[in-house]
Amino acid sequence: MYHHVKKLMYTVNISQPDPKFGKMLLEQFGGANGELAAAMQYSVQGLNCEDAARKDLLMDIGTEELSHLEVVGALIRMHLKPMKDDREAAEADPLIAIAGGGGVGLVDSMGNAWTANYLKITGDVAVDLRSNIAAEARAKIVYERLIGFTQDQGSRQALQFLMTREITHMRAFTAALESMEKPIFSVGIIQPTPGLVDQYFNGSTGESQYGETDFRGPWNESHGLSLVESEIKGGTGLDVAPYDPKPGTEKTSPVDSSPVGAYTGNAGKQIKERNSAKKAQAAKNAEPAA
Amino acid sequence: MYHHVKKLMYTVNISQPDPKFGKMLLEQFGGANGELAAAMQYSVQGLNCEDAARKDLLMDIGTEELSHLEVVGALIRMHLKPMKDDREAAEADPLIAIAGGGGVGLVDSMGNAWTANYLKITGDVAVDLRSNIAAEARAKIVYERLIGFTQDQGSRQALQFLMTREITHMRAFTAALESMEKPIFSVGIIQPTPGLVDQYFNGSTGESQYGETDFRGPWNESHGLSLVESEIKGGTGLDVAPYDPKPGTEKTSPVDSSPVGAYTGNAGKQIKERNSAKKAQAAKNAEPAA
Amino acid sequence: MYHHVKKLMYTVNISQPDPKFGKMLLEQFGGANGELAAAMQYSVQGLNCEDAARKDLLMDIGTEELSHLEVVGALIRMHLKPMKDDREAAEADPLIAIAGGGGVGLVDSMGNAWTANYLKITGDVAVDLRSNIAAEARAKIVYERLIGFTQDQGSRQALQFLMTREITHMRAFTAALESMEKPIFSVGIIQPTPGLVDQYFNGSTGESQYGETDFRGPWNESHGLSLVESEIKGGTGLDVAPYDPKPGTEKTSPVDSSPVGAYTGNAGKQIKERNSAKKAQAAKNAEPAA
Amino acid sequence: MYHHVKKLMYTVNISQPDPKFGKMLLEQFGGANGELAAAMQYSVQGLNCEDAARKDLLMDIGTEELSHLEVVGALIRMHLKPMKDDREAAEADPLIAIAGGGGVGLVDSMGNAWTANYLKITGDVAVDLRSNIAAEARAKIVYERLIGFTQDQGSRQALQFLMTREITHMRAFTAALESMEKPIFSVGIIQPTPGLVDQYFNGSTGESQYGETDFRGPWNESHGLSLVESEIKGGTGLDVAPYDPKPGTEKTSPVDSSPVGAYTGNAGKQIKERNSAKKAQAAKNAEPAA
Amino acid sequence: MYHHVKKLMYTVNISQPDPKFGKMLLEQFGGANGELAAAMQYSVQGLNCEDAARKDLLMDIGTEELSHLEVVGALIRMHLKPMKDDREAAEADPLIAIAGGGGVGLVDSMGNAWTANYLKITGDVAVDLRSNIAAEARAKIVYERLIGFTQDQGSRQALQFLMTREITHMRAFTAALESMEKPIFSVGIIQPTPGLVDQYFNGSTGESQYGETDFRGPWNESHGLSLVESEIKGGTGLDVAPYDPKPGTEKTSPVDSSPVGAYTGNAGKQIKERNSAKKAQAAKNAEPAA
Amino acid sequence: MYHHVKKLMYTVNISQPDPKFGKMLLEQFGGANGELAAAMQYSVQGLNCEDAARKDLLMDIGTEELSHLEVVGALIRMHLKPMKDDREAAEADPLIAIAGGGGVGLVDSMGNAWTANYLKITGDVAVDLRSNIAAEARAKIVYERLIGFTQDQGSRQALQFLMTREITHMRAFTAALESMEKPIFSVGIIQPTPGLVDQYFNGSTGESQYGETDFRGPWNESHGLSLVESEIKGGTGLDVAPYDPKPGTEKTSPVDSSPVGAYTGNAGKQIKERNSAKKAQAAKNAEPAA
């Protein structure tokens, strides 16, 4: 259950409206990496999360992002105001001016309607946390760029507030992933094919007209990797010997989400049972409060 | 410049077509976490990348994903074949059967046309690498689930091949990010607000009808975090003292992308100049080859 | 600022999961007339609303819809569970099963990602209230139809709860519109062209193969209307004498939103000034509390 | 069957092209509240309508909106013409200029392709009429705003013509809804839960930094409503006692559409039979003409 | 101006409803190659067409497609009817059943909302006619496949009618293109680079696991083409010598659309003037009738 | 399998960046008729093509278009560069500047994300070739218009290169279609209804306010057509006598794709068998190489 308190989480004030900057700011209201995307990604992941502790985390941050949506919306609304009756301002975004009456809408800086295609929700908590870490990094860089395009102090301070919170969330999601105590390249319950997983494939070779060449780097040789050249370039190519998947071979965590699939064998069943037992226990502990 | 060799990177064979499984597999052809999404995300990031070494990495993997698109397409086509003239099979996906003639299309398992809204491309290489690590984790779990829904050995082996490569790529992207030698929570050039960045905000409280409660975890107290209760629940709330953004305060890497924004001050200029000098040098070194 | 309390607004329980019904229910989670659409439409209208009283109404109901989103999400999640490991259940919605891990997603019953194109937000409160009345009627009929497709008592009762609230909201939005004391056909500040506005145009004539003919009804002759036949059918056609728009001729309300447009003349200016004065007064009254 | 007569329903002429205003006008050609949206919404509702009289109304107005699409298209085309060979004009909308050759396209003022997601079609005539009343109000306000952004007399007069027709249609749809003689809050065949339906829930409380507070209004206390405070704020919350839906309890009209759902009981069956009988009679009456 | 006559262009009757076939048929109502797409593509091309004769053609066929939309809609509606109250039928398309009340909607067979992204409208009549010829071929094959999935005679005959009309239109569009008397590979006003235009580039080589090899065919050697091997495979590659575009070098037709671009030189101006003169003459000839 | 060579197919250089022209160029990167659309349309058609020779053609050209995507991307990136730190440049496309960091993205010139809805893929090779001929004509005209909006020599030459290739491809697709030796109006396996197929229907009549009238042209009377007036205008209308589809009546080619549909009778079966035999023979011939 949600409750709304009219006080904004952060007080926004601007010296004078800059409607073209307001249009830029829409990126963080109805854009791909904006506050609604964050709020929805974390909250829906939370609804689906089987681990009550990480579910709490997801709901905490999902809810804070809703409060941010309101803050950035208030800031944008101040900047867009001239679109109501200045022809030149209105030309910069007629969708906002004419269809939206000069108010904020769930669109990005080029007028694209917000879509749930922006969201990354897999229902596997260890995977979702990685998506969230990346999402926070993206939101951080977008806020930083917006700061770089305005000199209005009130706007810069509001954006600094919002930008800061992304780093807080990035830390929290990282902590949550680390606390699962899985090896960083373990995902799910099936190990990758030995040998093949170590082969870095050199899919792009040669040299461009602008001096870019076929570099070597740690990504060719650390974390167990080694370089393989393509058959097309006379190399051996990848090891393509058929290999049967073996559910249950990957290292898992006690807080992993249930595996999905009818044919995951015992590995799938065991994790599901463990999760059910955990949930039953949580519900039992909670009973007096219910 | 691209070249196509007719030989598939991995030979696919199936024992008998399973059109409903073919429909599931479309998730990895034209779906949100599928091979086209991977190919396009990395290749377009590569086109934009200012660091020639990591650009090579992005083009290597982007190109390999194109080869995977072809492999998974060949696999799907074998499974979809009955949609051509079996009424019941056609009912499972009339868009494929009737409009597409029973072949693969750039749609997901529910017939949604592929859209570039799936992609995460910011032009900041350290951010893009995080998006790619998360993308590989998602692709891995989706392949694993597909394995869990078929008993056809040929299909399982092909999916195991493709799934394995996602982990290889995840390692490579991780190595590339690590090799930038930035602190893991440093993004861009502006530090978050001190103090505020450490405050974990408890946005969701209480207990549900199903036993879920307000948990504590490392995400409330590690990586410098500590818990703050909302004003709504009688807490102090976040520290909302205004704070001016200070471009140039964040730790950067010699391979950081250029900052974006007219008002990033010296920090922006210096990084841009460093990048230009690096590119000029690369072009000069390459001159005889051009 | 939003706060989340883990307790659902309505306790949902089902006797046994029905994944195909769960898929139907997605219509009210991520569908065109669903709870997210309602929450976003009213909340964003609220952000933009210049009348503090009706803004409060919009935020009240927008927030309640967020709580409904959570309720319907919990209900759906219970029904979808078999998609995790039952092949036949997974076939009904592979996007949910494979990509989403069997959890809820912001998609409708056919897997279409939620889009802000569903929303109707004009920034004119009297118009927005009409859109909301219609939206509630649509949500009511959709809930009723969902009730008509399940015999599970727990599901039916939960849907009855949610359906009831739509009628409550419909009453509230109607009251808010009535309290503006505008004639029901007055919108904005420019009167329609006299004469022309009374002409009902008979654009479809004749008789179909199935007995449908060119009916007469109150819509041809009440509310001042009278029927005009098309020139194509030998009629006089509409009165197309040019007529200049006259801003300020339409009946307005003291709580009308500001008109939009550079060339609205005095009418626009006067309403804007009245609105500014009202807002300043509200802020002043509130000062001690700020 | 449709027929097209080359004469425009309203003669448009402009003094000189204003390509940026032409771009604004696209809102009413391929935009969310534009003429294609209106034409399609009413015409498809008409195709589905079981009541032959209101079906005629829907086809009359749906067809008129097609004629309006043509009028507004002709007006826009005149304004866009400079995009063909003036670089600055083309910059305002390169999609129109470069891809569309400077002609009109089914896009809105920000280049978004028209989508059927804009439409509201439920197949329940009493609900659809409410959606149409709201749609006409939106179209009216958008035309008014367009008038407010041009001083070209020919354009203003054409927009006044189109704007006027929206009010005509709003009256006609209102008359059609009233003539169904249903109580204004009766939708479908299931009554909302008594008691619960009267509770207005105060989901947003407190006071903002800008003077907005927790107002009371007729929407809290008229039409049978009374205010309930949230548990979160120490209130009693909504009445959540489980209540079984009772199909057949809501007041219906002899021209209601058939209810939808396998488990609507006798109520559903009776209305369906009544509708079938009506249709059979209409077909019989029409026989000599067939 | 449009007029609607209630009589369908073709009388549809079915023996018994087949809701899954009805869902398939939606492909031709709200699908990518369906009747709305055809109607809108030709009608909007018509609105923009500067040649009055071909404009008439585009409006003739665009209008006929609207009549087809109505026919196919009536056919679908008959087949979808069981979705109203049969649970199993409703499961096949809950968007139609629950949200749409079992009626037709502007969606395709997998529930995707119709979008103007399906349309191909360039404003160059010689190009648009090619798009239309291809569109008719696509619609023909889709109708044929629908015929292949039903044994209901009434449905088959209705589809045969609609399918036939596509071939009629294909002939008419072909005649219109031929009558422009342009060489078949002449498009616009700029000739392709001599030499380079003759080089067929062999971008895909080798042999697949399934016996597909690097074939030769007339497409490598007729219409002036000859094969060039890629540098990647040791070939000479394409001739990449820089070549300046020369507006005015391509063969044009007296009924070509005006060229687009600020820098098309005399070629652009001359065609524009010719077009203006033609339009002025047409208007003059028509004066007595106006 | 794909391989990437870093050298661009065509060397691009510009004299100075023109960010608003860069934005226009996005039309050919992520736009409806751009290089990704071409690459994907031909490559996916190729994946599905049953005729190995034409499959080779589709893969040749599909791959070349990927190389063009890279060329046009490099050109655009040069032009967009000022968006990184010039406020005015950034205003022209904030999605590129702020979200994309000033690099290219898979969007068109108005910021619309690329979507597979742009593609025309039917799985019938004779139909797909027609779609490709039209696609090349569209791409040609768009390149020509882009040339018309810049005076930068480097850009014009690069666009001339890309434009030229479209005509090369148009010739190749035409040759491939001609080599199938089907009559130009034969599509699929079912003949259109005799008589009806010859009737050109005059759906748009009369005269407009601007001098456009009801023209006659070769499209009314060549290729076997003759004009029929609508019943609405007192004509005889189309011949609507029911006619049963007869699969197997249309002239086919030995390289036709398999027909689709359960009820295509012997015609369907024979073509499928012929295709299977051809594929088996191809695989056999290729065996030693496998």
Short mmCIF file of C-alpha atoms in Angstrom, two decimals, chain F residues 37-199:
data_model
loop_
_atom_site.label_atom_id
_atom_site.label_comp_id
_atom_site.label_asym_id
_atom_site.label_seq_id
_atom_site.Cartn_x
_atom_site.Cartn_y
_atom_site.Cartn_z
CA ALA F 37 16.24 -1.78 -41.96
CA ALA F 38 17.77 -2.90 -45.26
CA ALA F 39 20.32 -5.18 -43.60
CA MET F 40 17.73 -6.85 -41.43
CA GLN F 41 15.05 -7.16 -44.10
CA TYR F 42 17.33 -8.92 -46.57
CA SER F 43 19.23 -11.00 -44.02
CA VAL F 44 16.13 -12.36 -42.31
CA GLN F 45 14.50 -13.02 -45.69
CA GLY F 46 17.73 -14.85 -46.53
CA LEU F 47 17.57 -16.99 -43.39
CA ASN F 48 14.09 -18.08 -44.44
CA CYS F 49 14.69 -18.49 -48.17
CA GLU F 50 14.28 -22.01 -49.52
CA ASP F 51 15.96 -21.28 -52.82
CA ALA F 52 19.71 -21.45 -52.20
CA ALA F 53 20.59 -19.20 -55.12
CA ARG F 54 18.33 -16.32 -54.15
CA LYS F 55 19.28 -16.91 -50.51
CA ASP F 56 22.86 -16.18 -51.50
CA LEU F 57 21.74 -12.95 -53.16
CA LEU F 58 19.83 -11.90 -50.04
CA MET F 59 22.81 -12.61 -47.79
CA ASP F 60 25.21 -10.80 -50.15
CA ILE F 61 23.18 -7.63 -50.10
CA GLY F 62 22.07 -7.94 -46.46
CA THR F 63 25.73 -8.09 -45.47
CA GLU F 64 26.68 -5.16 -47.67
CA GLU F 65 23.98 -3.10 -45.95
CA LEU F 66 25.58 -3.86 -42.56
CA SER F 67 28.79 -2.38 -43.96
CA HIS F 68 26.81 0.67 -45.09
CA LEU F 69 25.32 1.01 -41.61
CA GLU F 70 28.85 1.36 -40.33
CA VAL F 71 29.77 3.93 -43.01
CA VAL F 72 26.76 6.12 -42.40
CA GLY F 73 27.27 5.74 -38.64
CA ALA F 74 30.84 7.02 -38.96
CA LEU F 75 29.64 9.97 -41.04
CA ILE F 76 26.91 10.85 -38.57
CA ARG F 77 29.23 10.58 -35.59
CA MET F 78 31.50 13.22 -37.13
CA HIS F 79 28.58 15.58 -37.60
CA LEU F 80 27.05 15.03 -34.17
CA LYS F 81 30.22 15.73 -32.22
CA PRO F 82 29.32 19.33 -31.23
CA MET F 83 26.26 17.99 -29.41
CA LYS F 84 28.65 16.87 -26.69
CA ASP F 85 29.36 20.34 -25.41
CA ASP F 86 27.51 22.96 -27.32
CA ARG F 87 24.23 23.82 -25.68
CA GLU F 88 22.54 24.98 -28.86
CA ALA F 89 23.61 21.89 -30.78
CA ALA F 90 22.37 19.71 -27.93
CA GLU F 91 18.95 21.38 -28.05
CA ALA F 92 18.47 20.03 -31.57
CA ASP F 93 18.42 16.47 -30.29
CA PRO F 94 18.66 16.09 -26.51
CA LEU F 95 18.08 12.35 -26.76
CA ILE F 96 21.33 12.03 -28.70
CA ALA F 97 23.15 14.62 -26.63
CA ILE F 98 22.09 13.77 -23.09
CA ALA F 99 21.06 10.13 -23.17
CA GLY F 100 23.43 9.06 -25.94
CA GLY F 101 26.41 11.23 -25.06
CA GLY F 102 26.47 12.78 -28.52
CA GLY F 103 27.01 9.51 -30.39
CA VAL F 104 24.87 7.73 -32.94
CA GLY F 105 21.93 5.70 -31.76
CA LEU F 106 19.42 3.43 -33.42
CA VAL F 107 16.90 6.22 -33.80
CA ASP F 108 15.63 8.24 -36.73
CA SER F 109 15.92 11.97 -37.31
CA MET F 110 13.11 12.68 -34.84
CA GLY F 111 14.37 10.33 -32.13
CA ASN F 112 12.09 7.39 -32.81
CA ALA F 113 13.67 4.10 -31.79
CA TRP F 114 14.19 1.69 -34.68
CA THR F 115 11.52 -0.97 -34.84
CA ALA F 116 11.16 -4.19 -36.80
CA ASN F 117 7.73 -2.88 -37.81
CA TYR F 118 9.62 -1.18 -40.62
CA LEU F 119 10.48 -4.56 -42.19
CA LYS F 120 8.56 -6.40 -44.89
CA ILE F 121 9.29 -10.13 -44.67
CA THR F 122 6.69 -12.61 -45.94
CA GLY F 123 8.72 -15.74 -46.57
CA ASP F 124 7.55 -15.82 -50.19
CA VAL F 125 10.63 -14.99 -52.22
CA ALA F 126 8.79 -13.54 -55.21
CA VAL F 127 6.89 -11.21 -52.90
CA ASP F 128 9.93 -10.35 -50.81
CA LEU F 129 11.87 -9.35 -53.94
CA ARG F 130 9.14 -6.85 -54.81
CA SER F 131 9.35 -5.42 -51.28
CA ASN F 132 13.10 -5.11 -51.73
CA ILE F 133 12.86 -3.32 -55.07
CA ALA F 134 10.55 -0.80 -53.44
CA ALA F 135 12.81 -0.52 -50.39
CA GLU F 136 15.80 0.30 -52.58
CA ALA F 137 13.83 2.95 -54.44
CA ARG F 138 12.89 4.55 -51.11
CA ALA F 139 16.46 4.47 -49.83
CA LYS F 140 17.65 6.03 -53.10
CA ILE F 141 15.29 8.98 -52.84
CA VAL F 142 16.13 9.55 -49.17
CA TYR F 143 19.88 9.64 -49.92
CA GLU F 144 19.23 12.03 -52.76
CA ARG F 145 17.30 14.35 -50.45
CA LEU F 146 20.08 14.26 -47.87
CA ILE F 147 22.52 15.27 -50.60
CA GLY F 148 20.14 18.12 -51.33
CA PHE F 149 20.47 19.44 -47.78
CA THR F 150 24.23 19.69 -47.41
CA GLN F 151 27.00 21.50 -49.23
CA ASP F 152 29.80 19.64 -47.46
CA GLN F 153 31.70 17.85 -50.23
CA GLY F 154 32.87 14.92 -48.12
CA SER F 155 29.35 14.23 -46.95
CA ARG F 156 27.91 14.55 -50.45
CA GLN F 157 30.43 12.10 -51.87
CA ALA F 158 29.80 9.56 -49.13
CA LEU F 159 26.06 9.84 -49.70
CA GLN F 160 26.56 9.51 -53.46
CA PHE F 161 28.44 6.25 -52.80
CA LEU F 162 25.68 4.88 -50.60
CA MET F 163 22.94 6.11 -52.95
CA THR F 164 24.59 4.44 -55.94
CA ARG F 165 24.63 1.08 -54.21
CA GLU F 166 20.85 1.22 -53.75
CA ILE F 167 20.43 1.31 -57.53
CA THR F 168 22.86 -1.59 -57.89
CA HIS F 169 20.75 -3.58 -55.45
CA MET F 170 17.54 -2.55 -57.18
CA ARG F 171 18.91 -3.99 -60.41
CA ALA F 172 19.97 -7.22 -58.70
CA PHE F 173 16.62 -7.76 -57.00
CA THR F 174 14.86 -7.04 -60.29
CA ALA F 175 17.04 -9.58 -62.09
CA ALA F 176 16.30 -12.15 -59.41
CA LEU F 177 12.56 -11.60 -59.75
CA GLU F 178 12.68 -11.73 -63.56
CA SER F 179 14.72 -14.93 -63.46
CA MET F 180 11.83 -16.66 -61.67
CA GLU F 181 9.95 -16.38 -64.96
CA LYS F 182 6.56 -15.72 -63.43
CA PRO F 183 4.00 -13.44 -65.10
CA ILE F 184 4.28 -10.10 -63.35
CA PHE F 185 0.82 -10.28 -61.78
CA SER F 186 1.12 -13.89 -60.60
CA VAL F 187 1.56 -14.16 -56.86
CA GLY F 188 1.18 -17.39 -54.95
CA ILE F 189 -0.88 -20.35 -56.13
CA ILE F 190 -4.49 -19.11 -56.34
CA GLN F 191 -5.79 -17.16 -59.32
CA PRO F 192 -7.88 -14.08 -58.68
CA THR F 193 -11.55 -14.27 -59.62
CA PRO F 194 -11.95 -13.84 -63.40
CA GLY F 195 -13.94 -10.77 -64.39
CA LEU F 196 -13.76 -9.17 -60.98
CA VAL F 197 -10.00 -8.87 -61.28
CA ASP F 198 -10.41 -6.68 -64.36
CA GLN F 199 -12.71 -4.12 -62.73
#
